[in-house]
Amino acid sequence: MINLKKIVRQNIWDLDAYTSARDEFSGSEGVFLDANENPFGTLNRYPDPYQIELKSTLAELKKVDLQNIFVGNGSDEIIDLVFRIFCNPGKDRALTFSPTYGMYDVSANINNVDLIKVPLNNSFQINIEQTIPLLNDKQLKLIFICSPNNPTGNTINQSDIAYLLENFKGIVFIDEAYIDFANNDSWIEMINQYNNLIVSQTFSKARGLAAARIGVAYTNTAIIKLLNKVKPPYNVSKLNQEAATKALKNIEEYEHNIAIILNQKETLIKALKQSNKVIQVYPSDANFLLVEVTDANTIYNALVKQKIITRNRNNLVNNCIRITIGSESENNLFITTLNNL
Ligand SMILES: *Cc1c(COP(=O)(O)O)cnc(C)c1O
């Protein structure tokens, strides 16, 4: 157990949240003369600031309490909120394991927080020996773990994450953007066991709603309260809340699409392994593949010329490009183009 008060910024701990008109009265029936809205139109009313319908659908599906759910305008908003809640600008530090998702670094920089990057080992796992001495740093408030990791695709070992949860006196943030494609269990079920755990998931990948900007954090009620205090009051639009609730209820389509993507992934792996441009395909628990090629810059640019856009990760992992699993026809066109370069 960590002492939450000790690691939250004092001004955030003391903050009185903005109380919106809809905080005082939340029913949908009535004459609303409280929020200076326009009485005409269909999108004229402010959305539910706490996204109760979406959260109750999520609660049922994920088997967690509604009180343990926070919805953000994409996970990117949640990452930024966590920096703002826990890290004093110019003073506190965060840590992550590189190579990983670029937003931790961008968000750290925006908030003027130093981000320590401990390199993953040759199997893209956490080097725990190298990490242990850093845990005693009193200014270290946050550890970001992306699992399955972007761009490497692998799941981070459970025992290493458990070690950090048990021994680090700050927040462990596990980004599970790709968990729907993996066989491993989510860390969501551990949020009541560790009071320093925040698990984030997103509607942008497996749920097919990147345009709607819906990220979800699962954590204890004390941290949920802080997230609610700091977020903009109406952070998720009504259109997006409705789109997300609708997508959640369509379980059949969700499962069907994941099955197609995973099937296509296997086909793509086989085809890539036969290509003379490919050195190796890294194992992936996600909907993308990290592929070492003969010359990443040349191949990436040649593909762009043919209007096939992959992600050049050469700067992060030598000679690697990251390929998202697309539709069958997209994947076929990609392979044919690659082989004809
Ligand atoms: C794509 C991705 C996200 C998604 O962020 P949103 O803001 O929810 O779209 C989050 N984390 C990682 C590691 C990702 O790759």
XYZ file of C-alpha atoms and ligand atoms in Angstrom:
356
model
C 0.000 0.000 0.000
C 1.250 3.445 -0.839
C 0.315 6.697 0.857
C -1.486 8.518 -1.940
C -1.382 11.941 -0.278
C 2.414 11.780 -0.235
C 2.709 11.462 -4.005
C -0.058 13.774 -5.231
C 0.865 17.397 -6.007
C -0.234 19.573 -3.100
C -2.226 21.996 -5.292
C -4.136 19.100 -6.853
C -4.812 17.498 -3.467
C -6.204 20.836 -2.246
C -8.079 21.608 -5.459
C -11.808 22.259 -5.405
C -13.167 20.809 -8.644
C -15.327 22.938 -10.902
C -18.936 22.054 -10.222
C -20.904 22.151 -13.409
C -24.613 22.870 -13.652
C -25.158 19.181 -14.386
C -23.380 18.180 -11.164
C -26.150 19.748 -9.127
C -29.014 18.111 -10.985
C -28.503 15.023 -13.112
C -32.018 13.919 -14.120
C -33.002 14.162 -17.783
C -36.573 15.385 -17.238
C -37.186 19.024 -16.400
C -36.896 22.576 -17.558
C -33.194 23.358 -17.831
C -32.462 27.015 -17.303
C -29.205 26.388 -15.453
C -26.363 26.102 -17.967
C -26.946 28.940 -20.445
C -27.541 26.425 -23.210
C -29.586 27.120 -26.289
C -33.106 25.684 -25.957
C -33.154 24.752 -29.682
C -31.435 21.885 -31.511
C -30.458 18.257 -30.907
C -26.915 18.669 -29.600
C -27.753 21.772 -27.582
C -27.320 20.244 -24.109
C -23.988 19.620 -22.396
C -23.092 15.913 -22.256
C -23.061 13.815 -19.089
C -19.785 14.878 -17.402
C -19.379 11.398 -15.846
C -20.484 9.303 -18.840
C -22.673 7.078 -16.664
C -24.334 5.071 -19.430
C -21.017 4.233 -21.072
C -19.426 3.411 -17.734
C -22.254 1.133 -16.617
C -22.004 -0.788 -19.907
C -18.249 -1.060 -19.394
C -18.680 -2.076 -15.749
C -20.878 -4.987 -16.704
C -18.605 -6.119 -19.525
C -15.344 -5.803 -17.583
C -16.807 -6.984 -14.278
C -15.603 -3.943 -12.343
C -17.451 -1.344 -10.291
C -18.605 1.776 -12.099
C -16.750 3.767 -9.403
C -13.458 2.278 -10.622
C -13.818 3.594 -14.181
C -12.649 6.906 -15.681
C -13.289 7.856 -19.305
C -10.920 10.218 -21.079
C -10.808 11.953 -24.446
C -8.524 9.168 -25.686
C -5.877 7.504 -23.501
C -3.687 10.441 -24.414
C -5.810 12.665 -22.172
C -5.452 10.164 -19.325
C -1.652 10.090 -19.700
C -1.553 13.895 -19.534
C -3.881 14.011 -16.504
C -1.682 11.554 -14.634
C 1.363 13.780 -15.181
C -0.589 16.809 -13.988
C -1.882 15.038 -10.865
C 1.350 13.442 -9.676
C 4.322 15.361 -11.079
C 5.381 18.846 -10.004
C 6.726 20.506 -13.182
C 10.472 20.983 -13.172
C 10.874 18.852 -10.060
C 9.381 15.358 -10.222
C 10.321 12.517 -12.541
C 8.656 9.663 -14.412
C 10.153 6.476 -15.835
C 9.462 4.214 -18.779
C 11.097 1.387 -20.683
C 12.322 2.143 -24.180
C 11.526 1.701 -26.983
C 7.884 2.402 -26.216
C 4.873 4.577 -27.018
C 5.946 8.139 -27.809
C 3.199 9.965 -25.912
C 4.762 9.338 -22.475
C 7.749 11.386 -23.620
C 5.690 14.116 -25.302
C 3.371 14.438 -22.303
C 6.352 14.519 -19.919
C 7.940 17.293 -21.967
C 4.730 19.331 -22.124
C 4.478 19.092 -18.343
C 8.198 19.869 -17.888
C 8.774 16.511 -16.218
C 11.977 14.534 -16.667
C 11.270 11.076 -18.176
C 13.879 8.427 -17.389
C 14.148 5.798 -20.136
C 15.471 2.408 -19.077
C 16.189 0.295 -22.166
C 14.296 -2.985 -22.511
C 16.596 -5.991 -22.776
C 17.250 -8.076 -25.924
C 13.909 -9.864 -25.510
C 12.199 -6.463 -25.084
C 11.569 -7.229 -21.397
C 12.180 -5.010 -18.366
C 15.735 -5.060 -17.050
C 14.703 -5.275 -13.426
C 18.251 -5.183 -11.964
C 18.859 -1.891 -13.721
C 15.498 -0.521 -12.542
C 15.645 -1.407 -8.821
C 18.161 1.300 -7.781
C 16.009 3.964 -9.473
C 12.928 3.127 -7.381
C 14.286 4.886 -4.283
C 14.351 8.269 -6.029
C 11.959 10.417 -3.950
C 11.117 12.563 -6.966
C 10.113 9.547 -9.072
C 6.308 9.509 -9.113
C 5.232 7.508 -12.163
C 6.258 4.388 -14.051
C 4.717 3.788 -17.490
C 4.581 0.203 -18.728
C 3.103 -0.483 -22.139
C 1.946 -4.105 -22.432
C 1.662 -5.378 -25.113
C 4.363 -2.861 -25.912
C 4.277 -0.517 -28.852
C 6.351 -0.798 -31.103
C 7.845 -4.150 -30.089
C 4.520 -6.031 -29.830
C 5.364 -8.267 -26.857
C 3.657 -8.577 -23.491
C 5.751 -7.510 -20.488
C 6.460 -10.300 -17.971
C 3.897 -10.457 -15.206
C 6.480 -11.064 -12.478
C 8.425 -7.893 -13.336
C 5.266 -5.776 -13.272
C 4.245 -7.350 -9.946
C 7.697 -6.540 -8.539
C 7.301 -2.878 -9.479
C 3.759 -2.704 -8.087
C 4.952 -4.136 -4.794
C 8.175 -2.190 -4.404
C 7.600 1.199 -6.003
C 5.983 3.816 -3.754
C 4.586 5.794 -6.685
C 2.090 5.058 -9.459
C 2.471 2.156 -11.901
C 0.561 2.982 -15.103
C -0.052 -0.022 -17.352
C -1.077 0.919 -20.882
C -3.101 -1.950 -22.320
C -4.060 -0.366 -25.645
C -3.506 -3.725 -27.401
C -4.765 -6.134 -24.723
C -7.788 -7.219 -26.807
C -5.429 -8.887 -29.297
C -3.382 -10.717 -26.632
C -4.051 -13.982 -24.827
C -2.956 -12.668 -21.432
C -5.269 -11.456 -18.708
C -5.673 -7.744 -18.165
C -4.237 -6.128 -15.029
C -7.695 -4.626 -14.401
C -8.517 -7.425 -12.003
C -5.638 -6.306 -9.741
C -6.780 -2.712 -9.142
C -8.179 -3.582 -5.718
C -5.020 -5.420 -4.732
C -2.585 -2.587 -5.530
C -3.581 0.963 -4.669
C -0.804 2.352 -6.893
C -2.076 0.708 -10.087
C -3.744 2.497 -13.015
C -4.671 0.395 -16.057
C -5.552 2.182 -19.270
C -7.319 0.788 -22.308
C -8.652 2.433 -25.446
C -11.434 2.268 -28.017
C -8.956 3.319 -30.729
C -7.643 -0.122 -31.677
C -9.725 -3.291 -31.191
C -12.987 -1.337 -30.800
C -12.411 0.487 -34.091
C -13.249 3.950 -32.753
C -10.005 5.926 -33.115
C -11.976 8.873 -34.494
C -14.205 9.029 -31.410
C -11.335 9.541 -28.914
C -12.303 7.278 -26.028
C -9.721 6.096 -23.491
C -10.542 4.336 -20.243
C -8.664 4.149 -16.951
C -9.386 1.508 -14.309
C -8.130 2.267 -10.829
C -9.141 2.714 -7.170
C -11.757 5.295 -6.205
C -9.234 7.681 -4.600
C -7.358 8.059 -7.902
C -10.638 8.208 -9.868
C -11.608 11.173 -7.680
C -8.378 12.973 -8.568
C -8.830 12.292 -12.300
C -12.382 13.668 -12.110
C -11.182 16.792 -10.304
C -8.552 17.636 -12.908
C -10.303 16.718 -16.172
C -12.189 19.355 -18.168
C -15.824 19.019 -16.988
C -17.238 17.849 -20.333
C -14.205 15.993 -21.642
C -16.100 13.431 -23.745
C -18.722 14.628 -26.230
C -22.232 13.196 -26.334
C -21.649 11.883 -29.878
C -18.582 10.022 -28.710
C -20.164 8.641 -25.552
C -23.019 7.265 -27.650
C -20.707 5.824 -30.296
C -18.660 4.087 -27.598
C -21.705 2.645 -25.816
C -23.060 1.369 -29.121
C -19.735 -0.222 -30.081
C -19.530 -1.963 -26.700
C -22.912 -3.544 -27.127
C -21.976 -4.995 -30.495
C -19.922 -7.851 -29.078
C -20.424 -10.078 -32.113
C -18.856 -7.615 -34.548
C -16.010 -6.856 -32.137
C -15.129 -10.536 -31.778
C -15.564 -11.186 -35.482
C -13.217 -8.348 -36.454
C -10.563 -9.401 -33.951
C -10.697 -12.959 -35.301
C -10.175 -11.664 -38.853
C -7.282 -9.438 -37.787
C -5.567 -12.259 -35.875
C -6.048 -14.605 -38.817
C -4.620 -12.023 -41.208
C -1.716 -11.551 -38.828
C -0.732 -15.220 -39.203
C -1.000 -14.993 -43.001
C 1.109 -11.841 -43.040
C 3.781 -13.374 -40.786
C 4.141 -16.335 -43.163
C 4.378 -14.090 -46.212
C 6.890 -11.765 -44.557
C 9.113 -14.659 -43.524
C 9.342 -15.696 -47.185
C 10.304 -12.227 -48.362
C 13.943 -11.588 -49.247
C 13.562 -8.055 -47.825
C 12.843 -9.412 -44.359
C 15.475 -10.407 -41.775
C 13.062 -11.286 -38.963
C 9.513 -10.802 -37.711
C 9.322 -10.206 -33.958
C 6.662 -12.094 -31.972
C 3.562 -9.939 -31.475
C 0.604 -9.970 -29.085
C -0.888 -6.945 -30.839
C -2.456 -5.942 -34.175
C 0.885 -4.953 -35.657
C 4.224 -6.538 -36.457
C 7.700 -5.194 -35.837
C 9.756 -6.368 -38.785
C 13.494 -6.169 -39.274
C 14.214 -5.560 -42.932
C 17.363 -5.325 -45.026
C 17.231 -1.515 -45.129
C 14.364 0.190 -43.273
C 14.794 3.741 -44.622
C 14.999 2.655 -48.268
C 12.099 0.206 -48.001
C 9.914 2.619 -46.031
C 10.424 5.397 -48.589
C 9.898 3.082 -51.555
C 6.614 1.887 -50.014
C 5.467 5.477 -49.441
C 6.059 6.182 -53.159
C 3.613 3.349 -53.896
C 1.162 4.922 -51.417
C 1.674 2.209 -48.816
C 2.350 3.786 -45.468
C 4.060 1.796 -42.744
C 5.795 3.182 -39.656
C 9.547 3.517 -39.913
C 10.915 2.598 -36.464
C 14.531 2.584 -37.569
C 15.387 5.238 -34.983
C 14.022 3.054 -32.176
C 14.963 -0.459 -33.289
C 17.624 -0.738 -35.954
C 16.253 -1.407 -39.462
C 12.744 -2.076 -38.248
C 9.413 -1.031 -39.654
C 6.106 -1.463 -37.877
C 3.240 -2.814 -39.942
C -0.395 -2.593 -38.825
C -2.542 -5.582 -39.779
C -5.017 -4.237 -42.333
C -7.767 -5.902 -44.321
C -6.989 -8.941 -46.478
C -6.743 -6.862 -49.669
C -4.582 -4.210 -47.988
C -2.210 -6.833 -46.619
C -1.978 -8.584 -49.996
C -1.200 -5.332 -51.773
C 1.446 -4.534 -49.160
C 3.169 -7.922 -49.570
C 3.070 -7.807 -53.366
C 4.452 -4.273 -53.387
C 7.178 -5.138 -50.884
C 8.286 -8.143 -52.899
C 8.364 -6.116 -56.124
C 10.477 -3.257 -54.739
C -2.633 3.673 -30.000
C -2.191 3.718 -28.592
C -2.973 4.350 -27.617
C -4.266 4.998 -28.000
O -4.383 6.273 -27.539
P -5.792 6.994 -27.696
O -5.501 8.379 -27.223
O -6.751 6.252 -26.798
O -6.196 6.913 -29.132
C -2.557 4.333 -26.303
N -1.419 3.721 -25.949
C -0.650 3.092 -26.857
C 0.561 2.394 -26.417
C -1.005 3.082 -28.202
O -0.221 2.480 -29.101
